Amino acid sequence: MNSLDARSTVCGPLIPVITNYREDLSIDHEAIRENVRHVVDRGVRTGSGALLAAGAGGDFPMLTVAERKAVSETIVRAADGRAPVLVGAQDTNPAVSIEMARFAEDIGAWGIQLAPGYYYESSPEDCYRLFEAVHQATSTLGIMIYNTHWEGHDMSVGEVERLAELPRCLALKWSTARGALAYQRGVERLGQRLAVIDNHGFQVMNHLLGGRGYITHLCTVWPEHDLEVFRLLEAGDYQAAQRRLSTVNWPWYEFRVQMWRRTGAESPVVNAALELTGRKGGPSRLPTRSLNRSEREELRTLLRNIGVPGVRPRP
């Protein structure tokens, strides 16, 4: 495994796979399998997409470690080697991060997503020690560096470059609070060493500067759209790609931001969108909540306006 392999493998739309629940709030593994197979069957595969298991979009803060493992294994098995899977390994406890990383290696995941420690604000040296410990505790899996600057530590480009010296730190989920110039410098300086995945909403700029993909929750609902955006980016048709992003992804994102102000997790909007298009969504675990009737109707209208196929009529 090297940077060239990573750049050709971890690319395209990166989907944070949601964790579906039954009505009793136990995990609905069959729904997870169905949703993974749906996006993989429609083209989210190695070289044109990747899956993130048990990340924030998969409700990892509301899951036990055993549940995080079970969800991750379900996703890896459902992908069946057709799409790379990265397992969310971030935690306040480094021992849990190591445990999740070793488990991801055991089940055959491509790699893990790992962020600096949080709750206690990380220093650069704390961050490096964490990544070094996880790297030393594993032997084959790739590591995607995740700059979670909203959790108290915003990595500099120099810090990421130091982490990239660890041989299996091969990808970067990139955003920064240091401004657009720092973002651009990061992609330009790291884009040939790491598979840089945009997490800032700068999908076109990221690709222009050497990045390889972007985070998208919408791809769970409508994979064909984000796959076409990636095709346009790869073809260098940046104007067409930006038109699609502006008319589809931006309104979707704005609605999600609106909902975040009411309930904090990333999955309630995705759950509701899946149900509105005839697929399995499900309830939300505390402290979050599902969308209410009026919010679902607003989302139904949005999905129709941006062109999502298969939106069910209002009952």
Tab-separated table of C-alpha atoms in Angstrom:
chain	number	residue	atom	x	y	z
A	1	MET	CA	0.000	0.000	0.000
A	2	ASN	CA	1.431	3.375	-1.053
A	3	SER	CA	0.302	6.891	-1.942
A	4	LEU	CA	-0.387	5.980	-5.568
A	5	ASP	CA	-2.584	3.083	-4.478
A	6	ALA	CA	-4.413	5.334	-2.024
A	7	ARG	CA	-5.015	8.085	-4.561
A	8	SER	CA	-6.533	5.624	-7.009
A	9	THR	CA	-8.551	3.799	-4.341
A	10	VAL	CA	-9.830	6.418	-1.890
A	11	CYS	CA	-11.363	8.786	-4.416
A	12	GLY	CA	-14.687	10.088	-5.636
A	13	PRO	CA	-17.655	10.527	-3.320
A	14	LEU	CA	-16.864	9.365	0.225
A	15	ILE	CA	-20.134	8.335	1.869
A	16	PRO	CA	-20.577	8.392	5.662
A	17	VAL	CA	-22.822	5.329	5.949
A	18	ILE	CA	-25.659	5.925	8.397
A	19	THR	CA	-26.454	3.486	11.192
A	20	ASN	CA	-30.086	2.414	10.826
A	21	TYR	CA	-32.158	1.552	13.900
A	22	ARG	CA	-35.284	-0.467	14.496
A	23	GLU	CA	-38.200	1.068	16.397
A	24	ASP	CA	-36.743	-0.210	19.680
A	25	LEU	CA	-33.478	1.600	18.763
A	26	SER	CA	-31.499	-1.597	18.359
A	27	ILE	CA	-29.292	-1.623	15.256
A	28	ASP	CA	-30.985	-2.677	12.029
A	29	HIS	CA	-28.142	-4.487	10.295
A	30	GLU	CA	-30.327	-5.623	7.405
A	31	ALA	CA	-31.206	-2.006	6.582
A	32	ILE	CA	-27.511	-1.094	6.690
A	33	ARG	CA	-26.719	-3.948	4.288
A	34	GLU	CA	-29.496	-2.876	1.927
A	35	ASN	CA	-28.351	0.737	1.860
A	36	VAL	CA	-24.696	-0.211	1.274
A	37	ARG	CA	-25.608	-2.595	-1.525
A	38	HIS	CA	-27.819	0.084	-3.066
A	39	VAL	CA	-24.985	2.581	-3.498
A	40	VAL	CA	-22.414	-0.036	-4.494
A	41	ASP	CA	-24.736	-1.539	-7.109
A	42	ARG	CA	-25.184	1.953	-8.540
A	43	GLY	CA	-21.492	2.582	-9.005
A	44	VAL	CA	-19.877	3.605	-5.717
A	45	ARG	CA	-16.907	1.287	-6.130
A	46	THR	CA	-13.137	1.245	-5.934
A	47	GLY	CA	-11.858	4.077	-8.079
A	48	SER	CA	-15.153	5.959	-8.018
A	49	GLY	CA	-16.224	6.104	-4.407
A	50	ALA	CA	-15.626	4.882	-0.877
A	51	LEU	CA	-17.553	4.180	2.319
A	52	LEU	CA	-17.004	5.457	5.853
A	53	ALA	CA	-18.281	3.082	8.544
A	54	ALA	CA	-19.286	4.181	12.047
A	55	GLY	CA	-18.162	7.769	11.648
A	56	ALA	CA	-20.111	10.769	12.915
A	57	GLY	CA	-22.568	10.253	10.048
A	58	GLY	CA	-22.994	6.742	11.432
A	59	ASP	CA	-23.771	8.005	14.941
A	60	PHE	CA	-20.587	6.668	16.523
A	61	PRO	CA	-20.963	8.921	19.613
A	62	MET	CA	-24.249	7.113	20.380
A	63	LEU	CA	-22.836	3.612	19.833
A	64	THR	CA	-20.984	1.333	22.206
A	65	VAL	CA	-17.592	0.062	21.072
A	66	ALA	CA	-19.177	-3.347	20.442
A	67	GLU	CA	-21.840	-1.698	18.283
A	68	ARG	CA	-19.236	0.306	16.370
A	69	LYS	CA	-17.454	-2.941	15.585
A	70	ALA	CA	-20.644	-4.747	14.569
A	71	VAL	CA	-21.755	-1.892	12.283
A	72	SER	CA	-18.305	-1.697	10.691
A	73	GLU	CA	-18.233	-5.414	9.992
A	74	THR	CA	-21.714	-5.294	8.465
A	75	ILE	CA	-20.599	-2.534	6.086
A	76	VAL	CA	-17.359	-4.288	5.103
A	77	ARG	CA	-19.231	-7.523	4.403
A	78	ALA	CA	-21.966	-5.740	2.446
A	79	ALA	CA	-19.399	-3.895	0.305
A	80	ASP	CA	-17.877	-7.320	-0.447
A	81	GLY	CA	-14.589	-5.925	-1.706
A	82	ARG	CA	-16.269	-3.801	-4.375
A	83	ALA	CA	-15.726	-0.494	-2.565
A	84	PRO	CA	-13.065	0.496	-0.038
A	85	VAL	CA	-14.299	0.900	3.529
A	86	LEU	CA	-12.714	3.137	6.130
A	87	VAL	CA	-13.733	2.589	9.750
A	88	GLY	CA	-14.172	5.521	12.098
A	89	ALA	CA	-11.618	5.072	14.881
A	90	GLN	CA	-11.663	8.491	16.551
A	91	ASP	CA	-12.393	8.520	20.269
A	92	THR	CA	-11.590	10.410	23.447
A	93	ASN	CA	-9.758	7.275	24.634
A	94	PRO	CA	-6.651	6.284	22.618
A	95	ALA	CA	-7.094	2.676	23.732
A	96	VAL	CA	-10.462	2.605	21.934
A	97	SER	CA	-8.890	4.084	18.795
A	98	ILE	CA	-6.272	1.323	18.851
A	99	GLU	CA	-8.945	-1.307	19.482
A	100	MET	CA	-11.045	-0.035	16.572
A	101	ALA	CA	-8.001	0.125	14.288
A	102	ARG	CA	-6.985	-3.452	15.055
A	103	PHE	CA	-10.560	-4.613	14.509
A	104	ALA	CA	-10.748	-2.779	11.173
A	105	GLU	CA	-7.575	-4.552	10.104
A	106	ASP	CA	-8.986	-7.920	11.188
A	107	ILE	CA	-12.193	-7.558	9.163
A	108	GLY	CA	-10.400	-6.452	6.010
A	109	ALA	CA	-11.293	-2.762	5.903
A	110	TRP	CA	-9.100	-0.628	3.647
A	111	GLY	CA	-8.290	1.608	6.560
A	112	ILE	CA	-9.485	3.857	9.336
A	113	GLN	CA	-10.403	7.485	9.835
A	114	LEU	CA	-8.472	8.949	12.765
A	115	ALA	CA	-8.719	12.415	14.317
A	116	PRO	CA	-6.697	14.114	17.067
A	117	GLY	CA	-7.878	13.536	20.614
A	118	TYR	CA	-10.724	15.728	21.801
A	119	TYR	CA	-12.508	16.820	24.984
A	120	TYR	CA	-9.015	17.528	26.294
A	121	GLU	CA	-7.688	19.920	23.690
A	122	SER	CA	-4.895	18.245	21.751
A	123	SER	CA	-1.441	19.720	21.250
A	124	PRO	CA	0.590	18.929	18.121
A	125	GLU	CA	2.708	16.478	20.107
A	126	ASP	CA	-0.362	14.821	21.653
A	127	CYS	CA	-1.777	14.418	18.159
A	128	TYR	CA	1.410	12.905	16.773
A	129	ARG	CA	1.737	10.472	19.699
A	130	LEU	CA	-1.812	9.241	19.091
A	131	PHE	CA	-1.279	8.618	15.381
A	132	GLU	CA	2.093	7.015	16.023
A	133	ALA	CA	0.583	4.652	18.608
A	134	VAL	CA	-2.214	3.574	16.271
A	135	HIS	CA	0.245	3.136	13.416
A	136	GLN	CA	2.528	1.008	15.557
A	137	ALA	CA	-0.397	-1.109	16.785
A	138	THR	CA	-1.367	-2.102	13.220
A	139	SER	CA	0.510	-3.446	10.249
A	140	THR	CA	-1.482	-3.309	7.024
A	141	LEU	CA	-4.368	-0.864	7.067
A	142	GLY	CA	-4.317	2.663	5.700
A	143	ILE	CA	-4.953	5.690	7.893
A	144	MET	CA	-6.964	8.702	6.813
A	145	ILE	CA	-5.997	11.796	8.819
A	146	TYR	CA	-9.110	13.732	9.862
A	147	ASN	CA	-8.660	17.376	10.823
A	148	THR	CA	-11.544	17.959	13.256
A	149	HIS	CA	-10.725	21.616	13.933
A	150	TRP	CA	-14.146	22.214	15.537
A	151	GLU	CA	-13.109	19.861	18.357
A	152	GLY	CA	-10.343	22.141	19.618
A	153	HIS	CA	-7.268	21.345	17.545
A	154	ASP	CA	-6.758	22.656	14.006
A	155	MET	CA	-3.804	20.904	12.407
A	156	SER	CA	-1.367	23.021	10.460
A	157	VAL	CA	-0.143	21.849	7.076
A	158	GLY	CA	3.220	21.170	8.700
A	159	GLU	CA	1.611	18.881	11.282
A	160	VAL	CA	-0.158	16.915	8.565
A	161	GLU	CA	3.104	16.621	6.638
A	162	ARG	CA	4.750	15.166	9.736
A	163	LEU	CA	1.928	12.628	10.149
A	164	ALA	CA	2.274	11.741	6.465
A	165	GLU	CA	5.786	10.514	7.217
A	166	LEU	CA	4.173	7.552	8.962
A	167	PRO	CA	4.156	5.103	6.032
A	168	ARG	CA	0.482	4.130	6.199
A	169	CYS	CA	-0.945	7.634	6.732
A	170	LEU	CA	-2.128	7.778	3.131
A	171	ALA	CA	-5.279	9.910	3.041
A	172	LEU	CA	-6.494	13.202	4.444
A	173	LYS	CA	-10.048	14.358	5.132
A	174	TRP	CA	-9.345	18.059	4.877
A	175	SER	CA	-10.888	21.233	6.139
A	176	THR	CA	-9.398	23.968	8.271
A	177	ALA	CA	-10.460	27.018	10.241
A	178	ARG	CA	-7.262	28.803	9.139
A	179	GLY	CA	-8.920	30.163	5.993
A	180	ALA	CA	-9.175	29.429	2.283
A	181	LEU	CA	-5.496	30.091	1.606
A	182	ALA	CA	-4.411	27.541	4.220
A	183	TYR	CA	-6.880	25.071	2.740
A	184	GLN	CA	-5.460	25.555	-0.754
A	185	ARG	CA	-1.856	25.301	0.433
A	186	GLY	CA	-2.721	22.083	2.220
A	187	VAL	CA	-4.137	20.428	-0.882
A	188	GLU	CA	-1.325	21.670	-3.108
A	189	ARG	CA	1.453	20.535	-0.744
A	190	LEU	CA	-0.135	17.223	0.253
A	191	GLY	CA	-2.102	16.213	-2.826
A	192	GLN	CA	0.658	14.088	-4.363
A	193	ARG	CA	1.449	12.311	-1.077
A	194	LEU	CA	-2.068	11.776	0.243
A	195	ALA	CA	-5.520	11.079	-1.139
A	196	VAL	CA	-7.031	14.409	-0.095
A	197	ILE	CA	-10.788	14.271	0.474
A	198	ASP	CA	-12.568	17.618	0.693
A	199	ASN	CA	-14.605	18.230	3.846
A	200	HIS	CA	-14.956	21.981	3.387
A	201	GLY	CA	-17.323	22.366	0.442
A	202	PHE	CA	-14.447	23.233	-1.923
A	203	GLN	CA	-14.901	20.180	-4.121
A	204	VAL	CA	-13.796	21.788	-7.379
A	205	MET	CA	-10.840	23.644	-5.867
A	206	ASN	CA	-9.749	20.467	-4.127
A	207	HIS	CA	-9.689	18.535	-7.395
A	208	LEU	CA	-7.969	21.357	-9.298
A	209	LEU	CA	-5.135	21.318	-6.756
A	210	GLY	CA	-4.688	17.550	-6.749
A	211	GLY	CA	-7.355	16.279	-4.357
A	212	ARG	CA	-9.171	13.029	-5.002
A	213	GLY	CA	-12.725	13.279	-3.696
A	214	TYR	CA	-15.209	14.802	-1.305
A	215	ILE	CA	-17.530	13.948	1.568
A	216	THR	CA	-21.181	13.658	0.598
A	217	HIS	CA	-24.215	12.503	2.571
A	218	LEU	CA	-26.457	13.051	-0.447
A	219	CYS	CA	-24.752	10.166	-2.259
A	220	THR	CA	-26.481	7.764	0.142
A	221	VAL	CA	-29.789	8.972	-1.250
A	222	TRP	CA	-28.829	9.710	-4.871
A	223	PRO	CA	-25.514	8.064	-5.800
A	224	GLU	CA	-25.817	8.759	-9.527
A	225	HIS	CA	-25.640	12.514	-8.952
A	226	ASP	CA	-22.357	12.556	-7.016
A	227	LEU	CA	-20.835	9.937	-9.293
A	228	GLU	CA	-21.568	12.247	-12.225
A	229	VAL	CA	-19.978	15.182	-10.357
A	230	PHE	CA	-16.845	13.098	-9.870
A	231	ARG	CA	-16.857	12.066	-13.533
A	232	LEU	CA	-16.983	15.731	-14.529
A	233	LEU	CA	-14.156	16.584	-12.125
A	234	GLU	CA	-11.992	13.800	-13.537
A	235	ALA	CA	-12.765	15.028	-17.062
A	236	GLY	CA	-11.711	18.555	-16.105
A	237	ASP	CA	-15.167	19.981	-16.798
A	238	TYR	CA	-15.102	22.095	-13.672
A	239	GLN	CA	-17.843	24.495	-14.724
A	240	ALA	CA	-20.328	21.686	-15.258
A	241	ALA	CA	-19.311	20.045	-11.980
A	242	GLN	CA	-19.776	23.309	-10.100
A	243	ARG	CA	-23.197	23.868	-11.678
A	244	ARG	CA	-24.355	20.502	-10.380
A	245	LEU	CA	-22.893	21.165	-6.938
A	246	SER	CA	-24.442	24.631	-6.758
A	247	THR	CA	-27.926	23.541	-7.802
A	248	VAL	CA	-28.082	20.236	-5.908
A	249	ASN	CA	-25.529	19.853	-3.119
A	250	TRP	CA	-25.756	23.419	-1.832
A	251	PRO	CA	-29.537	23.455	-1.185
A	252	TRP	CA	-29.258	19.993	0.401
A	253	TYR	CA	-26.436	21.212	2.649
A	254	GLU	CA	-28.328	24.363	3.620
A	255	PHE	CA	-31.297	22.273	4.761
A	256	ARG	CA	-29.007	20.042	6.789
A	257	VAL	CA	-27.456	23.091	8.474
A	258	GLN	CA	-30.956	24.310	9.299
A	259	MET	CA	-31.714	20.966	10.940
A	260	TRP	CA	-28.402	20.883	12.837
A	261	ARG	CA	-29.609	23.960	14.719
A	262	ARG	CA	-32.547	21.888	15.966
A	263	THR	CA	-30.953	18.477	16.514
A	264	GLY	CA	-27.250	17.837	16.390
A	265	ALA	CA	-26.528	14.624	14.529
A	266	GLU	CA	-25.912	14.158	10.803
A	267	SER	CA	-28.209	11.179	10.243
A	268	PRO	CA	-31.807	12.443	10.827
A	269	VAL	CA	-32.008	14.259	7.470
A	270	VAL	CA	-30.484	11.294	5.616
A	271	ASN	CA	-32.870	8.881	7.353
A	272	ALA	CA	-35.874	10.984	6.359
A	273	ALA	CA	-34.647	11.384	2.762
A	274	LEU	CA	-34.249	7.622	2.435
A	275	GLU	CA	-37.788	7.060	3.668
A	276	LEU	CA	-39.149	9.750	1.337
A	277	THR	CA	-37.566	7.881	-1.586
A	278	GLY	CA	-38.883	4.480	-0.544
A	279	ARG	CA	-35.845	3.109	1.260
A	280	LYS	CA	-35.079	2.170	4.844
A	281	GLY	CA	-34.289	5.030	7.212
A	282	GLY	CA	-35.495	4.643	10.755
A	283	PRO	CA	-35.632	6.519	14.060
A	284	SER	CA	-32.852	8.420	15.830
A	285	ARG	CA	-31.205	7.730	19.153
A	286	LEU	CA	-31.010	10.218	21.987
A	287	PRO	CA	-30.098	13.001	22.271
A	288	THR	CA	-31.134	13.557	18.638
A	289	ARG	CA	-34.598	13.269	17.144
A	290	SER	CA	-36.211	12.402	13.855
A	291	LEU	CA	-37.645	15.086	11.590
A	292	ASN	CA	-41.210	16.078	12.417
A	293	ARG	CA	-44.048	16.170	9.894
A	294	SER	CA	-43.511	19.752	8.695
A	295	GLU	CA	-39.740	19.229	8.379
A	296	ARG	CA	-40.290	16.072	6.349
A	297	GLU	CA	-42.623	17.958	4.011
A	298	GLU	CA	-40.043	20.701	3.577
A	299	LEU	CA	-37.455	18.035	2.789
A	300	ARG	CA	-39.836	16.311	0.349
A	301	THR	CA	-40.196	19.584	-1.566
A	302	LEU	CA	-36.436	20.144	-1.538
A	303	LEU	CA	-35.696	16.654	-2.879
A	304	ARG	CA	-38.122	17.196	-5.733
A	305	ASN	CA	-36.729	20.635	-6.521
A	306	ILE	CA	-33.142	19.392	-6.778
A	307	GLY	CA	-34.177	16.460	-8.943
A	308	VAL	CA	-33.833	13.430	-6.670
A	309	PRO	CA	-35.628	10.562	-8.434
A	310	GLY	CA	-38.284	8.415	-6.784
A	311	VAL	CA	-39.584	10.912	-4.219
A	312	ARG	CA	-42.863	9.569	-2.919
A	313	PRO	CA	-46.009	11.712	-3.137
A	314	ARG	CA	-47.389	13.308	-0.011
A	315	PRO	CA	-49.756	10.819	1.726
